[in-house]
mmCIF file of C-alpha atoms in Angstrom:
data_model
loop_
_atom_site.group_PDB
_atom_site.id
_atom_site.type_symbol
_atom_site.label_atom_id
_atom_site.label_comp_id
_atom_site.label_asym_id
_atom_site.label_seq_id
_atom_site.Cartn_x
_atom_site.Cartn_y
_atom_site.Cartn_z
ATOM 1 C CA MET B 21 5.558 33.463 -64.273
ATOM 2 C CA THR B 22 7.893 35.725 -66.824
ATOM 3 C CA GLU B 23 6.901 37.629 -69.804
ATOM 4 C CA VAL B 24 8.385 35.143 -73.094
ATOM 5 C CA SER B 25 10.810 37.282 -75.059
ATOM 6 C CA ARG B 26 10.088 36.172 -78.739
ATOM 7 C CA GLY B 27 12.780 36.545 -81.899
ATOM 8 C CA THR B 28 16.264 36.037 -80.531
ATOM 9 C CA THR B 29 18.853 33.425 -79.985
ATOM 10 C CA PRO B 30 16.947 30.944 -77.535
ATOM 11 C CA ALA B 31 17.943 30.301 -74.263
ATOM 12 C CA LEU B 32 19.083 26.887 -75.010
ATOM 13 C CA ARG B 33 18.175 24.459 -77.656
ATOM 14 C CA ALA B 34 18.398 20.360 -77.824
ATOM 15 C CA GLU B 35 17.845 18.875 -81.096
ATOM 16 C CA HIS B 36 17.545 15.376 -81.681
ATOM 17 C CA LEU B 37 19.140 13.934 -78.320
ATOM 18 C CA SER B 38 20.263 10.324 -77.770
ATOM 19 C CA LYS B 39 22.100 8.843 -74.883
ATOM 20 C CA PHE B 40 21.949 4.633 -74.811
ATOM 21 C CA TYR B 41 24.308 2.241 -72.590
ATOM 22 C CA ASP B 42 25.559 -0.734 -72.952
ATOM 23 C CA GLU B 43 24.857 -4.111 -71.043
ATOM 24 C CA GLY B 44 26.095 -6.909 -72.481
ATOM 25 C CA PRO B 45 24.306 -7.639 -74.663
ATOM 26 C CA GLU B 46 21.502 -5.444 -74.241
ATOM 27 C CA ARG B 47 21.235 -1.573 -75.531
ATOM 28 C CA ILE B 48 19.705 0.748 -73.062
ATOM 29 C CA ASP B 49 18.251 3.775 -74.543
ATOM 30 C CA VAL B 50 18.453 6.485 -71.380
ATOM 31 C CA LEU B 51 17.054 9.164 -74.166
ATOM 32 C CA SER B 52 15.430 9.302 -76.928
ATOM 33 C CA ASP B 53 15.267 11.184 -80.245
ATOM 34 C CA VAL B 54 14.973 14.771 -77.272
ATOM 35 C CA SER B 55 14.471 17.937 -78.757
ATOM 36 C CA LEU B 56 13.896 21.136 -76.750
ATOM 37 C CA THR B 57 13.788 24.980 -77.155
ATOM 38 C CA VAL B 58 14.046 27.544 -74.038
ATOM 39 C CA GLU B 59 13.696 30.401 -74.927
ATOM 40 C CA ARG B 60 14.473 33.909 -72.609
ATOM 41 C CA GLY B 61 12.775 34.425 -69.250
ATOM 42 C CA GLU B 62 11.854 31.024 -70.267
ATOM 43 C CA MET B 63 10.497 28.529 -67.134
ATOM 44 C CA VAL B 64 10.168 25.223 -67.939
ATOM 45 C CA SER B 65 9.757 22.062 -65.882
ATOM 46 C CA ILE B 66 10.222 18.699 -66.287
ATOM 47 C CA ILE B 67 8.604 15.637 -64.649
ATOM 48 C CA GLY B 68 8.772 12.074 -65.115
ATOM 49 C CA ALA B 69 8.710 8.896 -62.873
ATOM 50 C CA SER B 70 12.315 8.164 -62.045
ATOM 51 C CA GLY B 71 14.495 6.375 -63.880
ATOM 52 C CA SER B 72 12.737 8.511 -67.400
ATOM 53 C CA GLY B 73 15.205 9.920 -68.541
ATOM 54 C CA LYS B 74 15.216 13.233 -66.491
ATOM 55 C CA SER B 75 18.657 13.924 -64.850
ATOM 56 C CA THR B 76 19.974 12.762 -68.146
ATOM 57 C CA LEU B 77 18.813 15.212 -69.792
ATOM 58 C CA LEU B 78 20.030 17.857 -67.595
ATOM 59 C CA HIS B 79 23.658 16.513 -67.950
ATOM 60 C CA ILE B 80 23.808 16.965 -70.830
ATOM 61 C CA LEU B 81 21.508 20.959 -71.460
ATOM 62 C CA GLY B 82 24.661 21.458 -69.097
ATOM 63 C CA LEU B 83 27.045 20.196 -71.077
ATOM 64 C CA LEU B 84 28.077 17.599 -68.086
ATOM 65 C CA ASP B 85 27.949 14.363 -69.912
ATOM 66 C CA VAL B 86 27.735 13.938 -74.146
ATOM 67 C CA PRO B 87 24.809 12.505 -76.225
ATOM 68 C CA ASP B 88 25.835 9.956 -78.795
ATOM 69 C CA HIS B 89 23.882 11.606 -81.318
ATOM 70 C CA GLY B 90 22.644 15.228 -81.482
ATOM 71 C CA SER B 91 23.605 18.757 -80.411
ATOM 72 C CA VAL B 92 22.660 21.354 -77.352
ATOM 73 C CA THR B 93 23.407 24.647 -78.352
ATOM 74 C CA ILE B 94 23.578 27.194 -75.331
ATOM 75 C CA ASP B 95 22.963 30.652 -75.797
ATOM 76 C CA GLY B 96 23.966 30.458 -79.054
ATOM 77 C CA THR B 97 26.531 28.257 -79.350
ATOM 78 C CA CYS B 98 26.566 25.505 -80.626
ATOM 79 C CA ALA B 99 29.195 22.564 -77.560
ATOM 80 C CA SER B 100 28.961 19.438 -80.611
ATOM 81 C CA GLY B 101 33.459 20.390 -81.232
ATOM 82 C CA LEU B 102 33.750 22.132 -78.523
ATOM 83 C CA SER B 103 37.061 21.514 -76.418
ATOM 84 C CA GLU B 104 36.613 20.124 -73.407
ATOM 85 C CA SER B 105 38.244 24.052 -71.987
ATOM 86 C CA ALA B 106 36.088 25.477 -74.298
ATOM 87 C CA LYS B 107 32.534 23.892 -72.813
ATOM 88 C CA SER B 108 34.214 24.455 -69.562
ATOM 89 C CA ALA B 109 34.062 28.298 -70.076
ATOM 90 C CA LEU B 110 30.792 28.069 -71.923
ATOM 91 C CA ARG B 111 29.235 26.758 -69.209
ATOM 92 C CA ASN B 112 30.549 29.068 -66.537
ATOM 93 C CA ARG B 113 29.750 31.964 -68.743
ATOM 94 C CA SER B 114 26.148 31.186 -70.149
ATOM 95 C CA LEU B 115 24.340 28.599 -67.875
ATOM 96 C CA GLY B 116 24.164 28.643 -63.694
ATOM 97 C CA PHE B 117 23.163 25.234 -62.230
ATOM 98 C CA VAL B 118 21.368 24.157 -58.795
ATOM 99 C CA TYR B 119 21.007 20.708 -57.475
ATOM 100 C CA GLN B 120 19.112 19.636 -54.789
ATOM 101 C CA PHE B 121 21.679 20.039 -52.221
ATOM 102 C CA HIS B 122 23.419 22.937 -52.995
ATOM 103 C CA HIS B 123 26.952 21.849 -52.910
ATOM 104 C CA LEU B 124 28.331 25.283 -50.546
ATOM 105 C CA LEU B 125 31.864 24.957 -49.891
ATOM 106 C CA ALA B 126 32.297 24.528 -46.110
ATOM 107 C CA GLU B 127 35.332 26.528 -45.146
ATOM 108 C CA PHE B 128 34.078 29.781 -47.265
ATOM 109 C CA SER B 129 31.017 32.397 -46.253
ATOM 110 C CA ALA B 130 27.642 32.961 -48.351
ATOM 111 C CA LEU B 131 29.461 36.063 -50.459
ATOM 112 C CA ASP B 132 32.710 34.272 -51.469
ATOM 113 C CA ASN B 133 29.834 31.057 -52.197
ATOM 114 C CA VAL B 134 28.883 33.375 -54.201
ATOM 115 C CA ALA B 135 31.601 35.198 -56.032
ATOM 116 C CA MET B 136 33.711 31.491 -56.729
ATOM 117 C CA PRO B 137 32.269 31.065 -60.136
ATOM 118 C CA LEU B 138 33.600 35.242 -61.845
ATOM 119 C CA ILE B 139 36.808 34.544 -59.284
ATOM 120 C CA VAL B 140 37.143 30.930 -60.679
ATOM 121 C CA ARG B 141 36.681 33.769 -64.956
ATOM 122 C CA ARG B 142 39.544 35.805 -63.259
ATOM 123 C CA GLN B 143 37.817 38.173 -62.153
ATOM 124 C CA GLY B 144 39.135 40.971 -59.447
ATOM 125 C CA ARG B 145 37.498 39.650 -56.208
ATOM 126 C CA GLU B 146 36.642 42.519 -55.024
ATOM 127 C CA ASP B 147 34.365 43.204 -57.897
ATOM 128 C CA ALA B 148 33.222 39.261 -57.264
ATOM 129 C CA ARG B 149 32.152 39.913 -54.311
ATOM 130 C CA ALA B 150 31.229 42.974 -54.901
ATOM 131 C CA ALA B 151 28.024 41.068 -57.913
ATOM 132 C CA ALA B 152 27.840 37.968 -55.227
ATOM 133 C CA GLN B 153 26.720 41.027 -52.586
ATOM 134 C CA ALA B 154 24.475 42.240 -55.169
ATOM 135 C CA VAL B 155 22.701 38.815 -55.591
ATOM 136 C CA LEU B 156 22.556 37.797 -52.088
ATOM 137 C CA GLU B 157 20.561 41.129 -51.721
ATOM 138 C CA GLN B 158 18.442 39.761 -54.527
ATOM 139 C CA VAL B 159 17.837 36.315 -52.886
ATOM 140 C CA GLY B 160 16.591 38.162 -49.504
ATOM 141 C CA LEU B 161 20.079 37.239 -47.487
ATOM 142 C CA GLU B 162 22.346 40.568 -47.239
ATOM 143 C CA ALA B 163 22.391 39.635 -43.592
ATOM 144 C CA ARG B 164 24.062 36.370 -43.766
ATOM 145 C CA ALA B 165 27.065 36.756 -46.527
ATOM 146 C CA GLU B 166 29.766 36.556 -43.673
ATOM 147 C CA HIS B 167 28.122 33.905 -42.674
ATOM 148 C CA PHE B 168 28.976 29.878 -43.166
ATOM 149 C CA PRO B 169 27.694 27.327 -44.286
ATOM 150 C CA GLY B 170 26.972 25.103 -41.543
ATOM 151 C CA GLN B 171 25.669 28.675 -39.499
ATOM 152 C CA LEU B 172 22.808 28.688 -42.034
ATOM 153 C CA SER B 173 19.512 26.298 -42.428
ATOM 154 C CA GLY B 174 18.544 24.934 -45.208
ATOM 155 C CA GLY B 175 16.362 27.181 -46.686
ATOM 156 C CA GLU B 176 19.326 30.032 -46.831
ATOM 157 C CA ARG B 177 22.096 27.249 -47.830
ATOM 158 C CA GLN B 178 19.301 26.499 -51.322
ATOM 159 C CA ARG B 179 18.867 30.365 -52.024
ATOM 160 C CA VAL B 180 22.755 31.190 -51.779
ATOM 161 C CA ALA B 181 22.756 27.771 -54.169
ATOM 162 C CA LEU B 182 20.665 30.298 -56.634
ATOM 163 C CA ALA B 183 22.636 32.937 -55.603
ATOM 164 C CA ARG B 184 25.818 31.814 -57.117
ATOM 165 C CA ALA B 185 23.748 29.906 -59.717
ATOM 166 C CA LEU B 186 23.092 33.347 -60.798
ATOM 167 C CA VAL B 187 26.143 35.254 -60.025
ATOM 168 C CA THR B 188 27.440 35.081 -63.264
ATOM 169 C CA ARG B 189 24.031 36.206 -65.103
ATOM 170 C CA PRO B 190 23.779 34.093 -67.307
ATOM 171 C CA ALA B 191 21.242 32.780 -70.170
ATOM 172 C CA CYS B 192 19.713 29.599 -68.332
ATOM 173 C CA VAL B 193 19.379 27.715 -65.136
ATOM 174 C CA LEU B 194 19.702 24.229 -65.099
ATOM 175 C CA ALA B 195 17.580 23.018 -61.631
ATOM 176 C CA ASP B 196 17.523 19.916 -61.015
ATOM 177 C CA GLU B 197 14.589 18.904 -57.967
ATOM 178 C CA PRO B 198 15.543 22.047 -56.142
ATOM 179 C CA THR B 199 12.812 21.258 -53.189
ATOM 180 C CA GLY B 200 13.625 17.992 -52.880
ATOM 181 C CA ASN B 201 15.334 18.528 -49.200
ATOM 182 C CA LEU B 202 13.368 20.687 -48.045
ATOM 183 C CA ASP B 203 10.089 20.321 -45.646
ATOM 184 C CA ARG B 204 6.791 21.652 -47.532
ATOM 185 C CA HIS B 205 6.806 25.488 -46.336
ATOM 186 C CA THR B 206 11.099 25.431 -47.009
ATOM 187 C CA ALA B 207 9.981 24.737 -50.417
ATOM 188 C CA HIS B 208 6.683 27.361 -50.528
ATOM 189 C CA ASP B 209 10.025 29.694 -50.050
ATOM 190 C CA ILE B 210 12.273 28.229 -52.623
ATOM 191 C CA TYR B 211 8.952 27.965 -55.522
ATOM 192 C CA GLU B 212 8.315 32.518 -55.017
ATOM 193 C CA LEU B 213 11.758 32.640 -55.153
ATOM 194 C CA LEU B 214 11.952 31.489 -58.174
ATOM 195 C CA SER B 215 9.233 32.443 -59.477
ATOM 196 C CA ARG B 216 9.895 36.390 -58.856
ATOM 197 C CA VAL B 217 13.778 35.778 -59.794
ATOM 198 C CA ASN B 218 12.866 34.554 -62.942
ATOM 199 C CA ARG B 219 10.312 37.506 -63.830
ATOM 200 C CA GLU B 220 12.934 40.175 -62.552
ATOM 201 C CA SER B 221 15.506 38.708 -64.736
ATOM 202 C CA GLY B 222 14.327 37.352 -67.505
ATOM 203 C CA THR B 223 17.029 34.443 -66.618
ATOM 204 C CA ALA B 224 15.742 31.457 -68.387
ATOM 205 C CA PHE B 225 15.334 28.329 -65.560
ATOM 206 C CA VAL B 226 14.363 24.293 -66.317
ATOM 207 C CA ILE B 227 13.768 22.740 -63.644
ATOM 208 C CA VAL B 228 13.703 18.476 -63.607
ATOM 209 C CA THR B 229 11.506 18.187 -60.463
ATOM 210 C CA HIS B 230 8.972 15.322 -59.001
ATOM 211 C CA ASP B 231 7.417 18.435 -57.077
ATOM 212 C CA GLN B 232 3.677 19.071 -58.486
ATOM 213 C CA GLU B 233 3.342 22.369 -56.875
ATOM 214 C CA LEU B 234 7.031 23.873 -58.482
ATOM 215 C CA ALA B 235 6.067 22.508 -62.026
ATOM 216 C CA ALA B 236 2.869 23.843 -62.226
ATOM 217 C CA ARG B 237 4.171 28.027 -61.223
ATOM 218 C CA ALA B 238 6.288 26.746 -64.901
ATOM 219 C CA ASP B 239 5.505 28.453 -68.817
ATOM 220 C CA ARG B 240 5.781 25.042 -69.788
ATOM 221 C CA VAL B 241 5.460 21.602 -68.165
ATOM 222 C CA LEU B 242 7.332 18.866 -70.361
ATOM 223 C CA HIS B 243 6.283 14.964 -69.815
ATOM 224 C CA MET B 244 9.394 12.491 -69.422
ATOM 225 C CA GLU B 245 8.588 8.802 -70.081
ATOM 226 C CA ARG B 246 11.430 6.190 -71.147
ATOM 227 C CA GLY B 247 13.170 8.759 -72.469
ATOM 228 C CA ARG B 248 11.305 10.826 -74.618
ATOM 229 C CA LEU B 249 9.617 14.007 -74.750
ATOM 230 C CA VAL B 250 5.671 12.615 -74.670
ATOM 231 C CA ALA B 251 3.778 15.605 -73.890
ATOM 232 C CA ASP B 252 3.862 19.589 -73.977
#
């Protein structure tokens, strides 16, 4: 676990988040008054039963969904009232994402998959590829840079996905079941990698997981129950 830096702008802050859906005459509360602060360099895991609201919370923190009430502040910028293009720019600048399934582009090499977020922000291709190569070295895949996703193992593909999340040097990486599609041995390797990257880079992580071993490696373990954070 990393030593958390205090006294600086938090990597992420959520205040009084609520989200509900109407099903006929019935209102379904998915999130109820959820507040959360993630400091720079901190690793936080969120666990809870299926349907407890974990993924909805992660989508709102990642500015991929909008709360009915409350606000999200990323790296000092409040997302409330931002246009979709401004939210997209904030995501690209300050957030990284890792999912259970890697979502790599099959027609691009590992190197170009990792470089893609920088290319999207119109960074020069050679500079983007150089930055991507450096992050692939960080996750131990420099020798596989020119391989395509179909030529990589499941664990290697997930390492590429992590490198892609890190290449923009985000304030926070949001991970949704990052080991859920891996066998135990490979998942253990990913645990070790996440812990090392968190420690070395100072990037904050919020990890939604059912995996108790992965959750236990975090600085804090938060429990969600019926749309509420009920324990820390």
